[in-house]
PDB file of C-alpha atoms in Angstrom:
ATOM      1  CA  UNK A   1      -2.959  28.432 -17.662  1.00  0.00           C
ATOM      2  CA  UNK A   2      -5.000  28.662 -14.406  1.00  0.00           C
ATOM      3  CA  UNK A   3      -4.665  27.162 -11.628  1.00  0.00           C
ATOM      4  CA  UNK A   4      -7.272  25.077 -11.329  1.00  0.00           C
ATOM      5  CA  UNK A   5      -6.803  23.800 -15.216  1.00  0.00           C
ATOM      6  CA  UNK A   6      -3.115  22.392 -13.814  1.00  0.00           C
ATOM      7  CA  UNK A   7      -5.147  20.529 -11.183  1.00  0.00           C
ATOM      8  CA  UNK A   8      -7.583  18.899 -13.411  1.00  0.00           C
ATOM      9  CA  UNK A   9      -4.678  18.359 -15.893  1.00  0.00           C
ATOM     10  CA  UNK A  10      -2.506  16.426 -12.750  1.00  0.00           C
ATOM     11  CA  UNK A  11      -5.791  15.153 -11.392  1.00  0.00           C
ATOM     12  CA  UNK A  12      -6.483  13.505 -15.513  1.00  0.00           C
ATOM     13  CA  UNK A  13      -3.100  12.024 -15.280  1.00  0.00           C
ATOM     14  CA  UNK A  14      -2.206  10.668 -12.125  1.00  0.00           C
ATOM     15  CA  UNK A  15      -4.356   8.102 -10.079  1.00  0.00           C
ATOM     16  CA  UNK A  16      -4.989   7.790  -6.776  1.00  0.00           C
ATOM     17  CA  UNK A  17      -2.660   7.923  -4.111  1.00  0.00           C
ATOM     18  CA  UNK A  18      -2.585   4.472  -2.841  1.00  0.00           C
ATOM     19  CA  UNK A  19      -0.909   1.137  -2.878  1.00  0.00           C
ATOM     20  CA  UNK A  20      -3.005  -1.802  -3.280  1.00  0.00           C
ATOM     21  CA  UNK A  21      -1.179  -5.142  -2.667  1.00  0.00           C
ATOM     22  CA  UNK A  22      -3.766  -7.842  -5.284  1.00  0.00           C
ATOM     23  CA  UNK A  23      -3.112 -11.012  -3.380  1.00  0.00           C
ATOM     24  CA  UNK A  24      -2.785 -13.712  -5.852  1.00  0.00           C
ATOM     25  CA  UNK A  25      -4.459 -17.590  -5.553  1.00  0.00           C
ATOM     26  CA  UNK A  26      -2.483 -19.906  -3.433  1.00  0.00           C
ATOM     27  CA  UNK A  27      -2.277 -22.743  -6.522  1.00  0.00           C
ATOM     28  CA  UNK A  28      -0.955 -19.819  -9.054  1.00  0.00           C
ATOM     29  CA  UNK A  29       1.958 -19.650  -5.997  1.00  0.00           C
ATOM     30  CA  UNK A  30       2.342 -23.110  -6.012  1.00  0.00           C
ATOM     31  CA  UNK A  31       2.324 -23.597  -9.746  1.00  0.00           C
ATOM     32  CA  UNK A  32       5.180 -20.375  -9.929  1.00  0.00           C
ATOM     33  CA  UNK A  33       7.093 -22.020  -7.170  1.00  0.00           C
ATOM     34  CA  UNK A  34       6.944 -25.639  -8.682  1.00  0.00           C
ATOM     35  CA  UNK A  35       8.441 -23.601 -12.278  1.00  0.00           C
ATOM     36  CA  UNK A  36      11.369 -22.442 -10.952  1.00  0.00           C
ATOM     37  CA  UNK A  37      14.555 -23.900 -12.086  1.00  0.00           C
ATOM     38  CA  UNK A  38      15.898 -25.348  -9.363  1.00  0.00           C
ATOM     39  CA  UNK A  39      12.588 -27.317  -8.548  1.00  0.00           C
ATOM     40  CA  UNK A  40      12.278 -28.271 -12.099  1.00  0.00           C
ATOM     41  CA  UNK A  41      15.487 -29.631 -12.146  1.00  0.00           C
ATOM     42  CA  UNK A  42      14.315 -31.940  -9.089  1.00  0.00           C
ATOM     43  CA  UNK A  43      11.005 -32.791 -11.010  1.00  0.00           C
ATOM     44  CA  UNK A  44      12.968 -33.517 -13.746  1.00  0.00           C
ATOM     45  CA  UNK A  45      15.294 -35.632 -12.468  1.00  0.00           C
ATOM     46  CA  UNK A  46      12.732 -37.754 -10.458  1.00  0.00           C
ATOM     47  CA  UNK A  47      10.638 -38.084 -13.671  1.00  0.00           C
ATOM     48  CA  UNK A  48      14.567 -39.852 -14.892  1.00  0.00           C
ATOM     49  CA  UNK A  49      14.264 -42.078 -11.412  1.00  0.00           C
ATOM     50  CA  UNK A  50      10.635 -43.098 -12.036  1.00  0.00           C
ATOM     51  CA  UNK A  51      11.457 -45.923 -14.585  1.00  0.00           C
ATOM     52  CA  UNK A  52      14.359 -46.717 -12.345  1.00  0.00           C
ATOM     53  CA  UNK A  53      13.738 -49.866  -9.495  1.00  0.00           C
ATOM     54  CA  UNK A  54      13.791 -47.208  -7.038  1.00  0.00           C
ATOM     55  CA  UNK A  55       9.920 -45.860  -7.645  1.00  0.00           C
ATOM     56  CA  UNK A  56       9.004 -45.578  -4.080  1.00  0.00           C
ATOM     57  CA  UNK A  57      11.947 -43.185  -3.773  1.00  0.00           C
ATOM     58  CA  UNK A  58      11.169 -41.371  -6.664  1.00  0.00           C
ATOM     59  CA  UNK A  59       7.616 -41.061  -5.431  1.00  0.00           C
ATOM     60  CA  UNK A  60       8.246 -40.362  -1.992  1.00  0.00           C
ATOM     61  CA  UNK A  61      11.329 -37.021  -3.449  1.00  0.00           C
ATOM     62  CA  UNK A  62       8.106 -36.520  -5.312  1.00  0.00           C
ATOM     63  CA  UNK A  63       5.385 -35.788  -2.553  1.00  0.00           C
ATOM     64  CA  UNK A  64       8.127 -34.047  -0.499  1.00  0.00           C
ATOM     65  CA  UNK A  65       8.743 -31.251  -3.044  1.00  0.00           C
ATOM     66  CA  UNK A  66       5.309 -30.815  -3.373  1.00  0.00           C
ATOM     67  CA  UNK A  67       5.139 -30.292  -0.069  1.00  0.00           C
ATOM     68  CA  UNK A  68       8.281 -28.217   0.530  1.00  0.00           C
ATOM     69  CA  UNK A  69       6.600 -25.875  -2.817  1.00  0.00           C
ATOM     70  CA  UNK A  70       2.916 -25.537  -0.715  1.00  0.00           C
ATOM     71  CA  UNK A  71       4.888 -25.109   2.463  1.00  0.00           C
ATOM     72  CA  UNK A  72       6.876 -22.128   0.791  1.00  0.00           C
ATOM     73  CA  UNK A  73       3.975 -20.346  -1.210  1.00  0.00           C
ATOM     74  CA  UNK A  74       1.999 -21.036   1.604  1.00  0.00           C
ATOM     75  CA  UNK A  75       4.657 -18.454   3.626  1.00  0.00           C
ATOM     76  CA  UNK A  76       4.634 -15.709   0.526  1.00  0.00           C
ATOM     77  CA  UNK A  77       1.063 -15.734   1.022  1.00  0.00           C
ATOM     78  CA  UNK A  78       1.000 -14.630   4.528  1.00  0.00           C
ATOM     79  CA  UNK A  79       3.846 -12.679   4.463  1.00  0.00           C
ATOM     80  CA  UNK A  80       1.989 -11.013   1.466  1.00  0.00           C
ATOM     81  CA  UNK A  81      -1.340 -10.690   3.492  1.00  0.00           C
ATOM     82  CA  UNK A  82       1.161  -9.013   6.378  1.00  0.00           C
ATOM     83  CA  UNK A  83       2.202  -6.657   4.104  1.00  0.00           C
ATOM     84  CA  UNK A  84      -0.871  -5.581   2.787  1.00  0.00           C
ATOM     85  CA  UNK A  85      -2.393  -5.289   6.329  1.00  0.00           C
ATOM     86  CA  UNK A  86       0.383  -2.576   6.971  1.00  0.00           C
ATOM     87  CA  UNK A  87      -1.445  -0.110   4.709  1.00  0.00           C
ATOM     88  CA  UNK A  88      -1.985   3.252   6.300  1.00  0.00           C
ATOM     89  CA  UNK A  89      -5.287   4.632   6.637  1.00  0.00           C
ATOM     90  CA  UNK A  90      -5.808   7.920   4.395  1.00  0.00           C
ATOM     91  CA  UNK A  91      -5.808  11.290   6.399  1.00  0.00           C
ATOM     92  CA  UNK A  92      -7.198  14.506   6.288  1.00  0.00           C
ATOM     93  CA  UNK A  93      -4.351  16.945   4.690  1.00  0.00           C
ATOM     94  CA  UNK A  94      -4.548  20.849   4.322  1.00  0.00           C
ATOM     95  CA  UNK A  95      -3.803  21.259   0.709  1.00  0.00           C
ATOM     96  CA  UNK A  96      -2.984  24.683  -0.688  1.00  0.00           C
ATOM     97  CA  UNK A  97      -5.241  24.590  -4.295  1.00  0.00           C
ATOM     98  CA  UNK A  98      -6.669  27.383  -6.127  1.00  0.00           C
ATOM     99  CA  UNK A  99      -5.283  30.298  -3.846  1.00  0.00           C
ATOM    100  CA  UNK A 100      -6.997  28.682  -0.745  1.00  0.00           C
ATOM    101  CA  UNK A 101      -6.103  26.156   2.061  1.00  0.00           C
ATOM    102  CA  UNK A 102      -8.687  23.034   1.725  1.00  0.00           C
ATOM    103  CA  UNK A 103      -9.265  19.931   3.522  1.00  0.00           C
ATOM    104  CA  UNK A 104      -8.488  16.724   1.501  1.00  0.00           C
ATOM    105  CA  UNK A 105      -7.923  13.044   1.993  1.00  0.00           C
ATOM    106  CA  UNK A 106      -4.513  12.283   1.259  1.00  0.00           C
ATOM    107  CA  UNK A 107      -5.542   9.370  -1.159  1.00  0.00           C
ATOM    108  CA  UNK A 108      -6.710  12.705  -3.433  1.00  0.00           C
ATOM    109  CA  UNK A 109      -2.925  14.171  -3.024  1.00  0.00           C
ATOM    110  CA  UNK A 110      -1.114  15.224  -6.692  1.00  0.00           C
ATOM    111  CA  UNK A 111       2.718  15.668  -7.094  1.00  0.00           C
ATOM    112  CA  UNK A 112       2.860  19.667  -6.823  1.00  0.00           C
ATOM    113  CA  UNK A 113       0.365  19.681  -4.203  1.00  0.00           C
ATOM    114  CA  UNK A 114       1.598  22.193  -1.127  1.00  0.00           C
ATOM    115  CA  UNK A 115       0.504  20.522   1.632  1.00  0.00           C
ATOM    116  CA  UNK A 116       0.557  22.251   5.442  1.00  0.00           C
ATOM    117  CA  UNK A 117       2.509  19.745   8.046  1.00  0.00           C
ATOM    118  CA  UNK A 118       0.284  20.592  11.808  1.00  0.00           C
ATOM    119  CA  UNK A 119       1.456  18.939  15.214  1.00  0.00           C
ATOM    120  CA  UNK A 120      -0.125  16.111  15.959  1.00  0.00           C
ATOM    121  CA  UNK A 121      -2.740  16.905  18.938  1.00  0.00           C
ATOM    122  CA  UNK A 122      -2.669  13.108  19.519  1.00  0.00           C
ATOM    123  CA  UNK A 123       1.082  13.510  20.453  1.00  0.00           C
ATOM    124  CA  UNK A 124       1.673  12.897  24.580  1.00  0.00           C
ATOM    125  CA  UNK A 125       5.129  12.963  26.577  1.00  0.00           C
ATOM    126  CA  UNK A 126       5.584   9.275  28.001  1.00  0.00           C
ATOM    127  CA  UNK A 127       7.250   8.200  30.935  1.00  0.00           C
ATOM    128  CA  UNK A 128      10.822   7.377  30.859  1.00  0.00           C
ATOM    129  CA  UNK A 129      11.854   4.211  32.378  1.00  0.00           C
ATOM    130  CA  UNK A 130      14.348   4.449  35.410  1.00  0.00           C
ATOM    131  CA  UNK A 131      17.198   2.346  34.870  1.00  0.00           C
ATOM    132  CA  UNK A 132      17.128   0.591  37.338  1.00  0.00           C
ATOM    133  CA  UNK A 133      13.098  -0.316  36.475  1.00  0.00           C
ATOM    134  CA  UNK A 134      14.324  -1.330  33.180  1.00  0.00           C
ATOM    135  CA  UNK A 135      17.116  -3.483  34.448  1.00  0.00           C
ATOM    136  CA  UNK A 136      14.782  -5.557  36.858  1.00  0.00           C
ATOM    137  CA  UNK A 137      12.019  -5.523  34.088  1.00  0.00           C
ATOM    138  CA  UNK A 138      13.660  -6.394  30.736  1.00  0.00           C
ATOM    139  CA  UNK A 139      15.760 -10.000  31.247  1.00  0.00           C
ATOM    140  CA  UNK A 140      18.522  -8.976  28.740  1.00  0.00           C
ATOM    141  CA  UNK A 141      19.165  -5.701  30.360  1.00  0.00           C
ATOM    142  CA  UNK A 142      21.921  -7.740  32.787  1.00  0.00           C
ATOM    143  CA  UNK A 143      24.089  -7.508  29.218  1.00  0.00           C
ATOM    144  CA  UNK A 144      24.184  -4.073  28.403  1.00  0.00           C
ATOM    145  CA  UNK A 145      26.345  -2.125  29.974  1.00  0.00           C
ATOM    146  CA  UNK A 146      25.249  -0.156  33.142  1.00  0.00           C
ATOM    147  CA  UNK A 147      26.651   3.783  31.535  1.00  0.00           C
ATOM    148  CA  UNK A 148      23.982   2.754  28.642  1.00  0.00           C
ATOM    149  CA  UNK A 149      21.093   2.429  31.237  1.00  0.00           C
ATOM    150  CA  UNK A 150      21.744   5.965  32.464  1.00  0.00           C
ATOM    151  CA  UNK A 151      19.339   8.653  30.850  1.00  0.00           C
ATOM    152  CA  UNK A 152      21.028  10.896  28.340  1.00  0.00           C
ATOM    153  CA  UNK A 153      23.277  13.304  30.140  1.00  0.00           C
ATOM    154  CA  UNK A 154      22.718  12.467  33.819  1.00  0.00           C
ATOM    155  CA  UNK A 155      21.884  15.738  34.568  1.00  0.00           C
ATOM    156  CA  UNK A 156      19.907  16.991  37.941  1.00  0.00           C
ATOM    157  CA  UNK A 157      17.941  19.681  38.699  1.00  0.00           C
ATOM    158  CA  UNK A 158      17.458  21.870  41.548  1.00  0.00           C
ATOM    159  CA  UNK A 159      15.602  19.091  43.447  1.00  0.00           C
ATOM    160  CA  UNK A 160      17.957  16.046  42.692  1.00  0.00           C
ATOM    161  CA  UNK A 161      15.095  14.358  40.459  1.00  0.00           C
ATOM    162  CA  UNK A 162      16.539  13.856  36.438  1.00  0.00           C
ATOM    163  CA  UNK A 163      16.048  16.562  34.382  1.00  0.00           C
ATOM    164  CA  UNK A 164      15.085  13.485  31.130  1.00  0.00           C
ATOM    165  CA  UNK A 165      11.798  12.267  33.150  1.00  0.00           C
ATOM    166  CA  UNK A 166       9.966  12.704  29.837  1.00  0.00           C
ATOM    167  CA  UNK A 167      10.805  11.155  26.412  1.00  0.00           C
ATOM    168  CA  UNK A 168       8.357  12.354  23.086  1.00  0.00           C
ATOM    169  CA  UNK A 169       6.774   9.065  21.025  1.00  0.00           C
TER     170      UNK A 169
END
């Protein structure tokens, strides 16, 4: 078997590579949150307290699990929304394939694929805050201890300036 019939066979069997997060309807939360057992064993127990003198209170335990159910789906649903905003974008990827090195978006990407791993040239050396900077500029600094301020090693150089002045991202 070639090498390019193993693609097509991977490529044939596995989808894309990507995760797509299928928000669902805001009354389809509300309906699943109003099912579970715990709020059906309120609804039930109101609908028990309905005949009862005590209708107003029934009503009232009524509208307030309704609420508490809209307030709490309502939450999943962002929280969802958050999630699904987190998606990466797809990149560029050098993919070894049919005895050559070709550019593909990693969306495209198979299990087996040999993919080549290249430094970021985005990648820059950022300042490292002095500790003393940090202290004056973060207002819970005052309760960590001062030897944890202190870059790594407290090493000088030649010229009495830290050897640490850069940290990578």
């Amino acid at each position: 078997m070639c090498i390019r019939d193993r693609y097509m066979g991977r490529s044939e069997l596995f989808d894309k590579n990507m995760i797509d997060f299928p928000l669902p309807a805001f009354k389809q939360l509300v309906r699943d949150q109003l099912i579970e057992p715990f709020t059906f064993f309120q609804l039930f127990s109101i609908s028990l307290w309905l005949p009862d003198e005590n209708r107003f209170y029934s009503l009232l335990t009524l509208f307030l699990i309704v609420l508490s159910s809209a307030t709490v789906a309502l939450q999943r649903l962002r929280t969802m929304s958050m999630l699904a905003s987190t998606k990466l974008t797809p990149q560029f990827v050098q993919v070894f394939r049919a005895n050559k090195w070709v550019k593909v978006s990693s969306e495209e990407l198979k299990p087996g694929d040999v993919i080549a791993l290249m430094p970021s040239t985005s990648a820059k050396a950022v300042p490292a805050p002095e500790p003393q900077s940090l202290a004056s500029q973060v207002p819970w600094a005052k309760f960590i201890p001062p030897h944890l301020l202190k870059p790594p090693g407290g090493q000088k150089d030649g010229q009495g300036s830290d050897s640490h002045k850069y940290l990578p991202c």
